[in-house]
XYZ file of C-alpha atoms in Angstrom:
467
model
C 137.614 -79.897 -33.861
C 137.302 -76.356 -35.269
C 139.480 -73.472 -34.107
C 136.695 -71.792 -32.166
C 135.761 -75.102 -30.456
C 139.412 -75.588 -29.494
C 139.561 -72.111 -27.967
C 136.267 -72.662 -26.130
C 137.585 -75.938 -24.736
C 140.794 -74.243 -23.491
C 138.817 -71.486 -21.785
C 136.438 -74.026 -20.230
C 139.390 -75.951 -18.797
C 140.782 -72.723 -17.354
C 137.443 -72.067 -15.663
C 137.319 -75.632 -14.340
C 140.834 -75.298 -12.882
C 139.844 -71.949 -11.316
C 142.170 -69.778 -13.366
C 138.991 -67.757 -13.855
C 136.574 -67.702 -10.923
C 132.789 -67.132 -11.052
C 132.219 -63.433 -11.678
C 135.644 -62.804 -13.224
C 135.777 -60.846 -16.452
C 137.383 -62.787 -19.283
C 139.869 -61.156 -21.667
C 138.149 -58.964 -24.214
C 137.623 -60.218 -27.740
C 140.536 -58.130 -29.036
C 142.801 -59.301 -26.192
C 141.931 -62.908 -26.964
C 142.646 -62.301 -30.655
C 146.089 -60.963 -29.784
C 146.849 -63.836 -27.396
C 145.582 -66.645 -29.615
C 146.374 -65.322 -33.063
C 142.818 -66.085 -34.143
C 140.412 -63.838 -36.008
C 137.838 -61.709 -34.223
C 135.007 -63.827 -35.673
C 136.619 -67.073 -34.441
C 137.053 -65.703 -30.911
C 133.491 -64.384 -30.896
C 132.195 -67.838 -31.922
C 134.144 -69.417 -29.051
C 132.675 -66.998 -26.499
C 129.178 -67.480 -27.870
C 129.594 -71.254 -27.628
C 130.647 -70.962 -23.974
C 127.662 -68.708 -23.366
C 125.243 -71.197 -24.944
C 126.690 -73.906 -22.681
C 126.234 -71.782 -19.563
C 129.924 -71.251 -18.764
C 129.949 -67.487 -19.362
C 127.464 -64.625 -19.509
C 127.618 -61.578 -21.758
C 127.076 -58.128 -20.269
C 126.180 -55.417 -22.794
C 129.009 -52.918 -23.395
C 131.105 -54.678 -20.740
C 132.244 -58.067 -22.022
C 132.051 -61.718 -21.038
C 132.105 -62.932 -17.419
C 132.399 -66.387 -15.877
C 128.912 -67.605 -14.906
C 128.260 -67.886 -11.183
C 126.849 -71.414 -11.538
C 128.003 -72.856 -14.874
C 125.569 -75.202 -16.501
C 126.627 -78.191 -18.573
C 123.404 -78.762 -20.460
C 124.465 -80.201 -23.814
C 123.070 -79.526 -27.216
C 119.789 -81.074 -28.193
C 119.467 -83.877 -30.678
C 118.349 -87.467 -30.770
C 121.421 -88.666 -32.646
C 124.409 -88.136 -30.387
C 127.943 -87.559 -31.610
C 129.401 -87.689 -28.143
C 132.904 -86.747 -29.178
C 131.403 -83.433 -30.368
C 129.153 -82.875 -27.371
C 129.686 -80.944 -24.164
C 131.304 -82.933 -21.359
C 128.666 -84.009 -18.818
C 131.188 -85.013 -16.181
C 130.974 -81.757 -14.202
C 127.294 -82.164 -13.329
C 127.893 -85.783 -12.354
C 130.944 -84.889 -10.281
C 129.054 -82.155 -8.441
C 126.214 -84.543 -7.620
C 128.548 -87.290 -6.392
C 130.522 -84.818 -4.292
C 127.327 -83.544 -2.693
C 126.292 -87.110 -1.846
C 129.494 -87.538 0.196
C 128.552 -84.739 2.584
C 126.820 -86.304 5.625
C 124.845 -83.112 6.062
C 123.192 -83.603 2.656
C 120.134 -85.830 2.253
C 121.446 -87.995 -0.639
C 118.331 -88.575 -2.732
C 120.524 -87.947 -5.779
C 122.950 -90.729 -4.942
C 123.252 -93.795 -7.172
C 124.392 -95.927 -4.240
C 122.043 -97.863 -1.941
C 121.904 -97.234 1.807
C 125.093 -98.828 3.186
C 123.332 -99.950 6.372
C 121.351 -102.513 4.355
C 124.345 -104.811 3.880
C 125.937 -107.478 6.134
C 129.089 -105.507 6.885
C 130.247 -107.553 9.928
C 129.857 -110.846 8.058
C 131.705 -109.484 5.015
C 134.463 -108.145 7.263
C 134.964 -111.600 8.741
C 135.167 -113.139 5.263
C 137.694 -110.489 4.229
C 139.830 -111.062 7.322
C 139.735 -114.808 6.759
C 140.670 -114.387 3.099
C 143.643 -112.174 3.937
C 144.929 -114.660 6.519
C 144.722 -117.506 3.992
C 146.274 -115.633 1.066
C 149.391 -117.302 -0.269
C 152.363 -115.599 -1.846
C 151.123 -116.731 -5.258
C 147.562 -115.429 -4.829
C 148.137 -112.288 -6.876
C 149.236 -114.367 -9.875
C 146.734 -117.186 -9.359
C 143.813 -114.746 -9.443
C 144.762 -112.771 -12.525
C 142.113 -112.656 -15.272
C 139.712 -114.315 -15.607
C 139.691 -114.096 -11.786
C 139.267 -116.339 -8.764
C 138.061 -119.774 -9.835
C 135.856 -120.401 -6.779
C 134.121 -117.058 -7.238
C 133.529 -117.684 -10.947
C 132.113 -121.120 -10.168
C 129.720 -119.646 -7.570
C 128.518 -117.081 -10.126
C 128.085 -119.822 -12.755
C 125.998 -121.797 -10.267
C 123.685 -118.815 -9.777
C 123.230 -118.620 -13.547
C 122.409 -122.353 -13.545
C 119.710 -121.765 -10.916
C 118.010 -119.452 -13.438
C 118.288 -122.059 -16.182
C 121.104 -120.192 -17.964
C 124.128 -122.193 -19.111
C 127.283 -120.191 -18.393
C 130.606 -121.949 -17.863
C 133.048 -120.555 -15.255
C 135.575 -120.039 -18.054
C 133.137 -117.681 -19.807
C 133.139 -115.360 -16.766
C 135.696 -112.598 -16.208
C 135.867 -110.971 -12.759
C 136.245 -107.182 -12.907
C 136.630 -104.154 -10.660
C 132.911 -103.460 -10.464
C 130.261 -103.482 -13.162
C 131.555 -100.321 -14.839
C 134.800 -102.067 -15.717
C 132.944 -105.082 -17.085
C 130.758 -102.796 -19.191
C 133.674 -100.688 -20.391
C 135.773 -103.711 -21.324
C 132.801 -105.240 -23.136
C 132.299 -102.053 -25.126
C 135.992 -101.987 -25.990
C 135.896 -105.642 -27.067
C 133.100 -105.187 -29.607
C 133.738 -101.693 -31.034
C 136.395 -99.491 -32.560
C 136.589 -95.687 -32.168
C 134.080 -94.058 -34.498
C 131.587 -96.943 -34.368
C 127.891 -96.428 -33.659
C 126.231 -97.693 -30.475
C 122.515 -97.790 -29.648
C 121.679 -96.668 -26.109
C 118.560 -95.906 -24.103
C 117.132 -92.427 -23.638
C 117.296 -91.520 -20.820
C 120.370 -93.599 -20.023
C 122.580 -94.199 -16.995
C 125.233 -91.483 -17.191
C 128.016 -94.086 -17.002
C 126.974 -95.141 -20.522
C 127.468 -91.615 -21.828
C 130.869 -91.316 -20.166
C 132.080 -94.676 -21.490
C 130.974 -93.886 -25.039
C 132.659 -90.487 -24.925
C 135.929 -91.977 -23.637
C 135.835 -94.592 -26.390
C 135.218 -91.909 -29.056
C 132.064 -93.617 -30.258
C 128.872 -92.227 -31.748
C 125.499 -93.084 -30.285
C 121.868 -93.218 -31.268
C 119.558 -92.592 -28.313
C 116.457 -94.800 -28.464
C 113.296 -93.594 -26.639
C 112.672 -95.631 -23.497
C 109.325 -95.871 -21.706
C 109.081 -95.647 -17.933
C 107.020 -98.861 -17.827
C 107.918 -101.019 -20.817
C 111.495 -99.982 -21.537
C 113.220 -99.402 -24.864
C 111.088 -98.759 -27.973
C 111.842 -101.697 -30.273
C 110.275 -100.035 -33.317
C 112.555 -97.030 -32.870
C 115.501 -99.380 -32.383
C 114.654 -101.247 -35.591
C 114.487 -97.924 -37.434
C 117.914 -96.950 -36.044
C 119.395 -100.298 -37.073
C 118.181 -99.688 -40.606
C 119.588 -96.157 -40.764
C 122.941 -96.473 -38.970
C 125.803 -99.039 -39.034
C 125.320 -99.898 -35.367
C 127.930 -102.255 -33.925
C 126.610 -102.656 -30.376
C 123.628 -101.991 -28.140
C 124.057 -101.132 -24.432
C 121.019 -101.210 -22.160
C 119.390 -102.319 -18.912
C 116.480 -104.698 -19.223
C 115.647 -104.941 -15.496
C 114.846 -101.934 -13.255
C 116.584 -99.526 -15.605
C 118.499 -96.585 -14.174
C 117.073 -93.925 -14.062
C 113.484 -94.877 -15.045
C 113.121 -98.182 -13.176
C 111.578 -99.829 -16.275
C 111.678 -103.582 -16.879
C 111.245 -105.050 -20.355
C 108.407 -107.588 -20.632
C 109.584 -111.136 -21.317
C 108.307 -111.214 -24.905
C 110.023 -107.924 -25.627
C 113.328 -109.268 -24.280
C 113.099 -112.268 -26.567
C 112.271 -110.067 -29.564
C 115.157 -107.711 -28.790
C 117.769 -110.465 -28.592
C 116.492 -112.045 -31.815
C 116.585 -108.692 -33.598
C 120.236 -108.112 -32.700
C 121.343 -111.725 -33.162
C 119.970 -111.707 -36.696
C 122.154 -108.698 -37.515
C 125.165 -109.992 -35.537
C 125.138 -106.912 -33.290
C 126.590 -107.325 -29.787
C 124.259 -106.581 -26.876
C 125.935 -105.307 -23.704
C 123.531 -105.909 -20.830
C 123.939 -103.888 -17.627
C 122.077 -106.062 -15.116
C 123.218 -104.803 -11.705
C 119.729 -104.420 -10.195
C 118.030 -107.710 -11.104
C 118.571 -109.284 -7.641
C 116.491 -106.456 -6.173
C 113.090 -107.601 -7.439
C 109.922 -107.229 -5.340
C 107.838 -109.962 -6.975
C 107.883 -113.725 -6.432
C 110.684 -114.428 -8.927
C 113.701 -112.775 -10.443
C 113.077 -111.345 -13.927
C 115.223 -113.111 -16.522
C 118.120 -111.193 -18.048
C 118.491 -110.829 -21.793
C 121.207 -113.470 -21.570
C 118.456 -116.033 -20.854
C 117.255 -115.596 -24.462
C 120.721 -116.101 -25.952
C 121.378 -119.834 -25.396
C 124.791 -119.970 -27.051
C 125.954 -116.675 -25.520
C 127.123 -115.247 -28.840
C 125.072 -112.040 -28.751
C 124.703 -110.923 -25.122
C 127.596 -109.886 -22.900
C 125.945 -110.032 -19.487
C 127.489 -107.632 -16.944
C 126.673 -107.443 -13.257
C 128.243 -106.961 -9.832
C 127.831 -107.412 -6.091
C 127.887 -103.647 -5.506
C 124.116 -103.096 -5.438
C 123.053 -106.285 -3.659
C 125.810 -107.293 -1.222
C 129.108 -105.412 -0.978
C 129.141 -101.840 -2.398
C 132.653 -101.105 -1.161
C 134.241 -104.246 -2.579
C 133.879 -103.112 -6.205
C 133.710 -106.628 -7.623
C 131.744 -107.311 -10.799
C 131.866 -109.669 -13.730
C 130.931 -110.220 -17.338
C 129.624 -113.479 -18.783
C 131.337 -112.831 -22.086
C 131.055 -116.104 -23.999
C 133.294 -115.963 -27.092
C 134.574 -112.521 -26.069
C 135.993 -113.759 -22.737
C 139.587 -114.222 -23.931
C 139.677 -110.771 -25.575
C 138.264 -109.120 -22.444
C 140.899 -110.838 -20.313
C 143.649 -109.428 -22.524
C 142.127 -105.943 -22.387
C 141.895 -106.146 -18.600
C 145.521 -107.246 -18.278
C 146.534 -104.175 -20.285
C 144.481 -101.777 -18.130
C 143.710 -102.561 -14.472
C 145.507 -105.946 -14.479
C 142.846 -107.601 -12.265
C 140.143 -107.039 -9.698
C 141.263 -106.824 -6.068
C 142.413 -110.287 -4.976
C 141.418 -109.993 -1.261
C 137.867 -108.913 -2.120
C 137.524 -111.708 -4.701
C 138.571 -114.239 -2.056
C 136.288 -112.674 0.545
C 133.240 -112.876 -1.727
C 134.061 -116.459 -2.649
C 134.223 -117.266 1.065
C 130.933 -115.471 1.780
C 129.067 -117.197 -1.047
C 130.248 -120.612 0.150
C 128.587 -119.964 3.495
C 124.834 -120.033 3.955
C 123.086 -116.715 4.364
C 123.243 -114.960 0.998
C 119.672 -115.790 0.027
C 118.445 -114.817 3.495
C 120.220 -111.473 3.120
C 118.706 -110.925 -0.344
C 115.169 -111.645 0.859
C 115.588 -109.184 3.724
C 117.127 -106.587 1.404
C 114.311 -106.832 -1.128
C 111.675 -106.475 1.560
C 113.387 -103.412 3.040
C 113.764 -101.753 -0.360
C 110.118 -102.393 -1.237
C 108.869 -100.947 2.053
C 111.090 -97.900 1.705
C 110.010 -97.316 -1.872
C 106.353 -97.463 -0.816
C 106.987 -94.985 1.998
C 108.735 -92.495 -0.279
C 106.048 -92.899 -2.942
C 103.329 -92.023 -0.425
C 105.398 -89.101 0.873
C 105.806 -87.696 -2.637
C 102.090 -88.110 -3.348
C 101.253 -86.047 -0.282
C 103.909 -83.339 -0.687
C 104.113 -82.763 -4.444
C 101.564 -81.187 -6.810
C 99.028 -83.566 -8.345
C 100.392 -83.149 -11.859
C 103.767 -84.654 -10.913
C 103.950 -88.252 -12.182
C 105.835 -90.897 -10.194
C 107.096 -94.229 -11.482
C 106.321 -97.490 -9.662
C 109.201 -99.890 -10.429
C 108.865 -103.526 -9.416
C 112.394 -103.571 -8.032
C 115.549 -101.559 -7.508
C 115.618 -98.346 -5.483
C 114.954 -95.463 -7.867
C 111.819 -93.428 -8.473
C 111.540 -91.310 -11.625
C 109.459 -88.153 -11.393
C 108.172 -85.963 -14.207
C 107.396 -82.503 -12.844
C 105.247 -81.193 -15.712
C 104.021 -77.624 -16.265
C 107.370 -76.624 -17.793
C 109.216 -76.986 -14.495
C 113.003 -77.292 -14.743
C 114.598 -80.033 -12.624
C 117.988 -78.315 -12.997
C 116.617 -75.282 -11.163
C 115.096 -77.592 -8.562
C 118.483 -79.313 -8.127
C 120.215 -76.026 -7.297
C 117.490 -74.848 -4.923
C 117.273 -78.234 -3.211
C 121.038 -78.400 -2.725
C 120.888 -75.010 -1.020
C 118.404 -76.637 1.390
C 120.725 -79.602 2.069
C 119.049 -82.075 -0.332
C 120.561 -83.673 -3.432
C 118.552 -84.998 -6.376
C 119.578 -86.325 -9.803
C 118.070 -83.974 -12.440
C 117.066 -85.379 -15.804
C 119.758 -83.627 -17.839
C 122.350 -85.932 -16.227
C 120.937 -88.844 -18.215
C 121.158 -87.407 -21.717
C 123.463 -85.340 -23.882
C 120.458 -83.658 -25.429
C 117.966 -81.182 -24.051
C 115.350 -83.786 -23.130
C 114.107 -84.634 -19.629
C 114.502 -81.125 -18.258
C 111.375 -81.776 -16.180
C 112.507 -85.233 -14.989
C 114.455 -86.302 -11.929
C 115.577 -89.465 -10.179
C 115.258 -90.043 -6.437
C 116.987 -92.756 -4.399
C 114.390 -94.520 -2.230
C 116.738 -96.935 -0.408
C 117.083 -94.893 2.781
C 115.128 -95.527 5.971
C 111.918 -93.507 6.059
C 112.387 -91.313 9.132
C 111.633 -87.738 10.144
C 114.707 -86.383 8.339
C 113.785 -87.945 5.006
C 110.113 -87.082 5.409
C 111.079 -83.451 5.984
C 113.348 -83.527 2.933
C 110.492 -84.750 0.728
C 108.189 -82.073 2.146
C 110.829 -79.453 1.363
C 111.227 -80.751 -2.188
C 107.467 -80.637 -2.630
C 107.365 -77.000 -1.551
C 110.244 -76.144 -3.902
C 108.436 -77.859 -6.801
C 105.286 -75.868 -6.116
C 107.337 -72.662 -6.132
C 108.954 -73.323 -9.517
């Protein structure tokens, strides 16, 4: 990191910790030179960097002031050196905080409507599990995790025609831990990783924490990742891993066609590149059958690390996920023992109890039907309220709609104006470290279509027209 980048980072942290509040005047260039011991040119470069990132504004013949609403739009570029890019966590944190406010309509939330899940039945399973816990349960359920739960998950793989042994499965604290541990197992800091563009922001955060470099591969709203662009990236960069969603991708909702999935796995297997598959939405399909994961095209399990969880389809608050890791299972267990130790034992036991009872498939069928109906209702509402040039995705599962506003409209501006009206959205810049997707946004369609949500869509439509 250069001297001016180091100074800019220190000033940004001071702004984040409210040493400097919005509207405050920062120390002058000469004052900063005296305090830091840096040259005038170095300090000026630091201030200009903060200005380009939206943290400060320059006032002629007055100095630099903290921006009223700092923006964290990163630098543009298709090849991402995330360790050198602006931190995107502030925008994500603001959006997640807004979603917690019951007064806010949470269209920007990544979490499904909590009322869709069998809370009373899960509570009974949890209570039963706690009563039956022995003194040795904490040790007995250390990685790879509860044996009954791993066997139930292996049986669900078998129902799809996928051979996964219980010993190949590691139970984790949600899908993000399974994905993070998988990334750690197959890379070293400084390695290259291929990701989708746009990508789920958790990917960007994990890569930044791991000090990796990433190549963003264009991803289509209907057919998913561009395999020709991926092949070109594989030829140009020493890529060690690929992280993507093949079913109902977040944020686009895209699902890779079957032939494309097979081609993708073969392409990476030939080059011995690990494929980390984030497959948390595949139970939420609207069609007659569940789309196969990429793991279905990797019979020996040597290429694909298949990660999923119960958070999107059954128990959001339990934070229980897993990875079918194949030959990487032992390494992931060791990494987990050195970090979080294990997933929560009571919730593992509760889910094992629930899955042993009948009713899971009935719940899933009801959930899929509700999500499909709610998506259709929101789609029609958007069609009626938004300008004709706005394009809307039509995913075949999940609970996200991706909108492209067109006409040069900025979704970041829409986000701020909508939040002032009590509505959250997920603007496109949250899903990239570049300057792409400024006119894109993701909406959560899992909520019941009632007068409140209809009014919120009408308000968004009016705000879009006013941009």
